[in-house]
mmCIF file of C-alpha atoms and ligand atoms in Angstrom:
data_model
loop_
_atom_site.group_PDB
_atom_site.id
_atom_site.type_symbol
_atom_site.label_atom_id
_atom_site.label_comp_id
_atom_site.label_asym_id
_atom_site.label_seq_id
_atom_site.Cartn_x
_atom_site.Cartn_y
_atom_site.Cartn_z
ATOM 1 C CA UNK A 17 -10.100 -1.810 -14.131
ATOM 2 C CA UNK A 18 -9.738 -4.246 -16.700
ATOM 3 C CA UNK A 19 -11.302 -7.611 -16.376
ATOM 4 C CA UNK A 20 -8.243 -9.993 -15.451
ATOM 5 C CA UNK A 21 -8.397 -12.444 -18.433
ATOM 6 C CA UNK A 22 -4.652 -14.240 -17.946
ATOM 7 C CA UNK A 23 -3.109 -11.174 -19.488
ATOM 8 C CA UNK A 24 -1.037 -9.567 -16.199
ATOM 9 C CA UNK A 25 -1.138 -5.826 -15.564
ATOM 10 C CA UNK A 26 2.155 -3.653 -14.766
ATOM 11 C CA UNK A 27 2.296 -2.855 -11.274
ATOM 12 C CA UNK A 28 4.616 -0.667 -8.894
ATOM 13 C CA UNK A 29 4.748 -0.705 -5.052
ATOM 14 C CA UNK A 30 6.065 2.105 -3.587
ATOM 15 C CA UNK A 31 7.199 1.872 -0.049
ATOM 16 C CA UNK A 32 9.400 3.831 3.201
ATOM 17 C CA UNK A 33 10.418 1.329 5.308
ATOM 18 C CA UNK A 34 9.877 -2.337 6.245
ATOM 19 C CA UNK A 35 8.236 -3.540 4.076
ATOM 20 C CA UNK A 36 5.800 -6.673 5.052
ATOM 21 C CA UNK A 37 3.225 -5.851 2.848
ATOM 22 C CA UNK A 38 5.301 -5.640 -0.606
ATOM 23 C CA UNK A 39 6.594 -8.637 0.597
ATOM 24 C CA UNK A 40 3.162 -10.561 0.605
ATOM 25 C CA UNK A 41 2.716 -8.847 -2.592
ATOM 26 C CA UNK A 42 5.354 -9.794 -4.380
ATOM 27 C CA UNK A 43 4.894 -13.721 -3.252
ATOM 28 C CA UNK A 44 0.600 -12.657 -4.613
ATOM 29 C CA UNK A 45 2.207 -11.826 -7.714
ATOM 30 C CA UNK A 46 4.012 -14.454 -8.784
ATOM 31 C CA UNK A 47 0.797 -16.529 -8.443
ATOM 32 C CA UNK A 48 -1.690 -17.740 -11.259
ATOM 33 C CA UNK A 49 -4.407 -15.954 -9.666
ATOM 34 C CA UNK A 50 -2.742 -12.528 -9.494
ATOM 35 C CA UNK A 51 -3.767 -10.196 -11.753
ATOM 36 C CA UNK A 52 -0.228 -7.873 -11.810
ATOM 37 C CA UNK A 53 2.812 -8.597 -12.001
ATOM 38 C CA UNK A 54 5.225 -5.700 -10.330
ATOM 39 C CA UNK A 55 8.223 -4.408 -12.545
ATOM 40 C CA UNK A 56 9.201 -1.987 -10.423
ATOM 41 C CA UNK A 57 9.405 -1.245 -6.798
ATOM 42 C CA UNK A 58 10.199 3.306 -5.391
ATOM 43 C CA UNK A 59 11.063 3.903 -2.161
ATOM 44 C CA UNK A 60 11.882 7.278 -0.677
ATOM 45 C CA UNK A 61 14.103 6.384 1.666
ATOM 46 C CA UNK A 62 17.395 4.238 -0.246
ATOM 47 C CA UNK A 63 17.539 2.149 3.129
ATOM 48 C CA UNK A 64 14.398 0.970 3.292
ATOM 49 C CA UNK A 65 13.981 -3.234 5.159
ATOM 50 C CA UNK A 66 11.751 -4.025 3.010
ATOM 51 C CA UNK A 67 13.812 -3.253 -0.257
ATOM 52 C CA UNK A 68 15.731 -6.334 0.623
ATOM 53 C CA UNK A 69 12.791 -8.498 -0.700
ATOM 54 C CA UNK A 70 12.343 -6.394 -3.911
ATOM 55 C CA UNK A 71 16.537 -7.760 -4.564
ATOM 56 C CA UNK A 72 16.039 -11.076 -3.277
ATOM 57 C CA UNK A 73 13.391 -11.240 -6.247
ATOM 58 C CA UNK A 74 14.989 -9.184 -8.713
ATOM 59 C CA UNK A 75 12.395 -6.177 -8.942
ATOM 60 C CA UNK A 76 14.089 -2.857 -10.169
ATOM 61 C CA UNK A 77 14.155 -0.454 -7.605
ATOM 62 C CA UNK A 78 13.799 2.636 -8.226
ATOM 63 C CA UNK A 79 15.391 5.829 -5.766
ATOM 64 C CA UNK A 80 15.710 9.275 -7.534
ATOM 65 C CA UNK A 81 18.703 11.506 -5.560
ATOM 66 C CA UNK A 82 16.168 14.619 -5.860
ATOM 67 C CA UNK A 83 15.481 17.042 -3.217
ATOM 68 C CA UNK A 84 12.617 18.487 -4.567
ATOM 69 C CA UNK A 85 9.676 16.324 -3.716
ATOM 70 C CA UNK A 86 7.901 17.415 -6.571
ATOM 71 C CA UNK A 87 10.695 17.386 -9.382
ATOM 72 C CA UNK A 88 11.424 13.717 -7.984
ATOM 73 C CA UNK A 89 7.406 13.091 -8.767
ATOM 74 C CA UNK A 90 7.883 14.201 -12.101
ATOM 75 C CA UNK A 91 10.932 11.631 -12.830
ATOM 76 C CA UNK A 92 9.094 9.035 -11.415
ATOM 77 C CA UNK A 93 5.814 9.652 -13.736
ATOM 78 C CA UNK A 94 7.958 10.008 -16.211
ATOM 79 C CA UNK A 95 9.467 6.429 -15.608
ATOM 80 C CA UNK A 96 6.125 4.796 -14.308
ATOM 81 C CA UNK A 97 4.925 5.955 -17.822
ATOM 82 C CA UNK A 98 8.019 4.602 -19.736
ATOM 83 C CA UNK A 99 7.216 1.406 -18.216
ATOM 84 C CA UNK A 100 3.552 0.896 -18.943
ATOM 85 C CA UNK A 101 2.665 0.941 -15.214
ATOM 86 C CA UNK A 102 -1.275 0.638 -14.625
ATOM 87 C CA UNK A 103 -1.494 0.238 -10.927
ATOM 88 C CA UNK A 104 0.463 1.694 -8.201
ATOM 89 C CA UNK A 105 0.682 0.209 -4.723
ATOM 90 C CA UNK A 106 1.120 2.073 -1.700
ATOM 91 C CA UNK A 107 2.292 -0.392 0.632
ATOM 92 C CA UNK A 108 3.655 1.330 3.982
ATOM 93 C CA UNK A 109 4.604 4.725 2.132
ATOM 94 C CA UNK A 110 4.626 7.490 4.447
ATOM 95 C CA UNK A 111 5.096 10.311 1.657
ATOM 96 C CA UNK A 112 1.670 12.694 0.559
ATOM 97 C CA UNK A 113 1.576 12.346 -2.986
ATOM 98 C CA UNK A 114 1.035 15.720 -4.564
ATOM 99 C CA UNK A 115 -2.517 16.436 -6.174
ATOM 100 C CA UNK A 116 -0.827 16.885 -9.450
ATOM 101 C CA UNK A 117 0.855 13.310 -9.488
ATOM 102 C CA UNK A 118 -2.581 11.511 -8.343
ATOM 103 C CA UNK A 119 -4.342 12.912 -11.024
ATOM 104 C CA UNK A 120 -1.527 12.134 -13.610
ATOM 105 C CA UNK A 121 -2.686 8.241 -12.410
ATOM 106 C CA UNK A 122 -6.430 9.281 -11.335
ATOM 107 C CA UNK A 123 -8.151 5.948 -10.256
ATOM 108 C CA UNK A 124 -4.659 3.790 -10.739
ATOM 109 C CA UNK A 125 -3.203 4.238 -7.127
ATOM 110 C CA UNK A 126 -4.669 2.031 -3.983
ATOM 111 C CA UNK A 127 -3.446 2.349 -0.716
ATOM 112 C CA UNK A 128 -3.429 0.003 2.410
ATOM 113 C CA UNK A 129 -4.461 1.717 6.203
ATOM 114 C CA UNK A 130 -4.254 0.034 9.346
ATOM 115 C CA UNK A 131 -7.621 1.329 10.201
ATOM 116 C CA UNK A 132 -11.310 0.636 9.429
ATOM 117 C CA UNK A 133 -11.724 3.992 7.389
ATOM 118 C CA UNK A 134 -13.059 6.379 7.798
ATOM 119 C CA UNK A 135 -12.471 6.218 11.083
ATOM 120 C CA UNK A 136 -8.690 6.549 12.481
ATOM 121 C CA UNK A 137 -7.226 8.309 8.923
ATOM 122 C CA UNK A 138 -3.196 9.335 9.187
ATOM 123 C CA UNK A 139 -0.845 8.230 11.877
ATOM 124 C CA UNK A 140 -1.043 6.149 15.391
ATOM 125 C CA UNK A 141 -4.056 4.304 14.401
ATOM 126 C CA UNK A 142 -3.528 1.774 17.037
ATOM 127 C CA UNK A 143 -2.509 4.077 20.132
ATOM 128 C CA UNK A 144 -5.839 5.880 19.292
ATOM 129 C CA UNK A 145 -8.271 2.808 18.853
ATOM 130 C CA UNK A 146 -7.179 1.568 22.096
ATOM 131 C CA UNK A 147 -7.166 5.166 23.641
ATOM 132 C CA UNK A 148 -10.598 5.080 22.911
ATOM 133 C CA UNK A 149 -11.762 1.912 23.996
ATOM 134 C CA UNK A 150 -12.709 0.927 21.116
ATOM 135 C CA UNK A 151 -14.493 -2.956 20.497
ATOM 136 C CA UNK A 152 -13.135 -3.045 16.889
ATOM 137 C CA UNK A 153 -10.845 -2.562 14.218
ATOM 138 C CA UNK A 154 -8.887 -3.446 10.909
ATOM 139 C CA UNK A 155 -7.531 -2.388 8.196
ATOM 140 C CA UNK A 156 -8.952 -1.225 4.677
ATOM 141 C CA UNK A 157 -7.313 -1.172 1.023
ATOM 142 C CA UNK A 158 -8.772 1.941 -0.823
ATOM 143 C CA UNK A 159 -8.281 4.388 -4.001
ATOM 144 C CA UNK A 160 -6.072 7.151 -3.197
ATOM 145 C CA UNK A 161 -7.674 11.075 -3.785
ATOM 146 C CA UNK A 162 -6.290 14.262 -3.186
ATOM 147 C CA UNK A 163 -7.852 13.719 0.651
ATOM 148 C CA UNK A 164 -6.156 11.802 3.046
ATOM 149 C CA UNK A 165 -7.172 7.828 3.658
ATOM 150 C CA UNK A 166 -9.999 9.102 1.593
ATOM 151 C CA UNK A 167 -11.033 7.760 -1.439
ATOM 152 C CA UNK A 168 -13.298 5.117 -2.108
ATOM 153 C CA UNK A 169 -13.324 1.813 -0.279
ATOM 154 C CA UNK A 170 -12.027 -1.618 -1.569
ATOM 155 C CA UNK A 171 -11.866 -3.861 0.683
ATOM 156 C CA UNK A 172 -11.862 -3.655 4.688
ATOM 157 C CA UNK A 173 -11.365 -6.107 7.145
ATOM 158 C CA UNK A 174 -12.411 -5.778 10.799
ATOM 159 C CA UNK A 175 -10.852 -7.421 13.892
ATOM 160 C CA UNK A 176 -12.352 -7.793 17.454
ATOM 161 C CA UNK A 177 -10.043 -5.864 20.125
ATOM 162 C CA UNK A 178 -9.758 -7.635 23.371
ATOM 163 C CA UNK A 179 -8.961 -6.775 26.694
ATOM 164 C CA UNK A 180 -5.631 -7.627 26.865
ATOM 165 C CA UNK A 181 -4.320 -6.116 23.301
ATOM 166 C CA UNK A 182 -1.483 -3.433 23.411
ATOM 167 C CA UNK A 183 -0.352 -1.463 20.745
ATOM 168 C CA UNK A 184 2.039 -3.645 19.509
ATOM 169 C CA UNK A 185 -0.734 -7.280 19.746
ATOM 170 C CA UNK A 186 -2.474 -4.757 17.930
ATOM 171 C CA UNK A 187 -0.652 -3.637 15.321
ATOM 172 C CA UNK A 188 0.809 -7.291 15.101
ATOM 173 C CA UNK A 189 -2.956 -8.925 14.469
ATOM 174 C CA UNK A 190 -4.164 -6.054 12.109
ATOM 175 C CA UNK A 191 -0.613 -6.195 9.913
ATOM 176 C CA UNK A 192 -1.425 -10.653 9.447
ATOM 177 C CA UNK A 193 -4.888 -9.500 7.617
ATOM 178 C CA UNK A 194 -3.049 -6.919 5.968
ATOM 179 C CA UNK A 195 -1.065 -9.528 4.361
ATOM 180 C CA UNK A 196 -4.115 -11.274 3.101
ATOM 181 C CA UNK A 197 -6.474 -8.450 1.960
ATOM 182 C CA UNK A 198 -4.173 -6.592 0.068
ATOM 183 C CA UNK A 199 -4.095 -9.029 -2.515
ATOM 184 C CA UNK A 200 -7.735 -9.791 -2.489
ATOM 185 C CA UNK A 201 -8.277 -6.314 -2.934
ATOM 186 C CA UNK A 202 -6.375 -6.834 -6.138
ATOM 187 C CA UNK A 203 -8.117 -9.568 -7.416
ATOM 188 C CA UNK A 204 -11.591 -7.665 -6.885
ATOM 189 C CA UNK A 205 -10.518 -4.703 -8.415
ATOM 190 C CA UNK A 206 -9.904 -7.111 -11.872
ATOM 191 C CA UNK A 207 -12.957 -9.062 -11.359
HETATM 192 C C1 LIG B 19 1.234 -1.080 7.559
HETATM 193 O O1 LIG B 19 0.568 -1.361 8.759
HETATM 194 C C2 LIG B 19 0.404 -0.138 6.705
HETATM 195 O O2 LIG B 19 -0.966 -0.369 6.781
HETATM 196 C C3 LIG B 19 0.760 1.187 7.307
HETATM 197 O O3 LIG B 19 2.139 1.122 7.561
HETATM 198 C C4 LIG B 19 2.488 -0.249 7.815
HETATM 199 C C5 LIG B 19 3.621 -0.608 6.884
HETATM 200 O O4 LIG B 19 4.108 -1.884 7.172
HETATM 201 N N1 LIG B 19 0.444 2.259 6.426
HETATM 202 C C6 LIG B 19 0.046 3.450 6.839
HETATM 203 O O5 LIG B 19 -0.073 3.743 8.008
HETATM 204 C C7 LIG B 19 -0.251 4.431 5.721
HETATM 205 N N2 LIG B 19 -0.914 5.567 6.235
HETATM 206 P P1 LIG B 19 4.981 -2.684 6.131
HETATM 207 O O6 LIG B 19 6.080 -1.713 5.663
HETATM 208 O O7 LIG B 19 5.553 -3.838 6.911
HETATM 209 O O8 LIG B 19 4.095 -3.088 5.003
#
């Protein structure tokens, strides 16, 4: 990416459901330091929580009535490109993008995973790591590729697990540094 020199960069955040993590984006992006500002917001699900803080703030949200998963991908190319968009946020979305829409924005789309990848890619990260006793884990903001919670690392975080941590303490600890390396991912990807 660009060196940030003041100059912000068009950003979307596509999400499914509650949305914590567009929320601390959208409070990142309104700051000095933040490279992007985000013009637009897509959900796939019209109900969505977290689309609530996308109105509060006046982001356009975008839902396309399509079926077809991959007609509705075309639209929304179509618009992202309309609008200048140069990086594209997955922030909680629980939709595969096709191979044909990544590489329409090859090296443009990051994605946030409750998980220190590679280990624990796709669903029930936490209900695993503990399954497995493991001492650690975290969460890691990385390039999406046509491979699952597979393309090259940004940022990671890792957290200690202790003895008493359930799922949810789990999830609950690792979603806080969520909040706070998203947006430092950002800023390193423009430094
Ligand atoms: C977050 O923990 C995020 O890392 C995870 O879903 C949650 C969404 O929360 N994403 C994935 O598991 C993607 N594979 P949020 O909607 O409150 O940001």
């Amino acid at each position: 990416m660009k060196k940030f020199s003041g100059k912000k960069v068009c950003a979307a955040v596509f999400i499914s459901g509650r949305g914590s993590n567009l929320k601390s984006l959208i409070n990142f992006s309104k700051t000095k330091i933040s490279p992007i500002k985000i013009e637009i917001v897509f959900s796939n699900n019209k109900s969505a929580f977290g689309l609530k803080f996308a109105k509060e703030k006046k982001i356009e949200i975008i839902h396309l009535n399509e079926k077809n998963f991959n007609i509705l991908e075309q639209k929304l190319a179509k618009i992202l490109n309309e609008r200048k968009i140069e990086l594209i946020c997955l922030a909680g979305f629980m939709k595969i993008l096709s191979n044909s829409f990544i590489k329409k924005f090859n090296g443009k789309i990051i994605n946030i995973h409750p998980s220190l990848l590679p280990k624990y890619k796709g669903l029930n990260t936490h209900r695993r790591v503990i399954e497995n006793k493991e001492d650690y884990t975290g969460c890691t903001v990385h390039f999406v590729n046509s491979k699952l919670d597979s393309g090259k690392i940004i940022l990671q975080k890792k957290i200690k697990i202790f003895k008493k941590d359930n799922e949810k303490t789990l999830a609950q600890r690792v979603l806080t540094e969520e909040h706070k390396i998203y947006p430092k991912a950002i800023i390193r990807l423009f430094s």
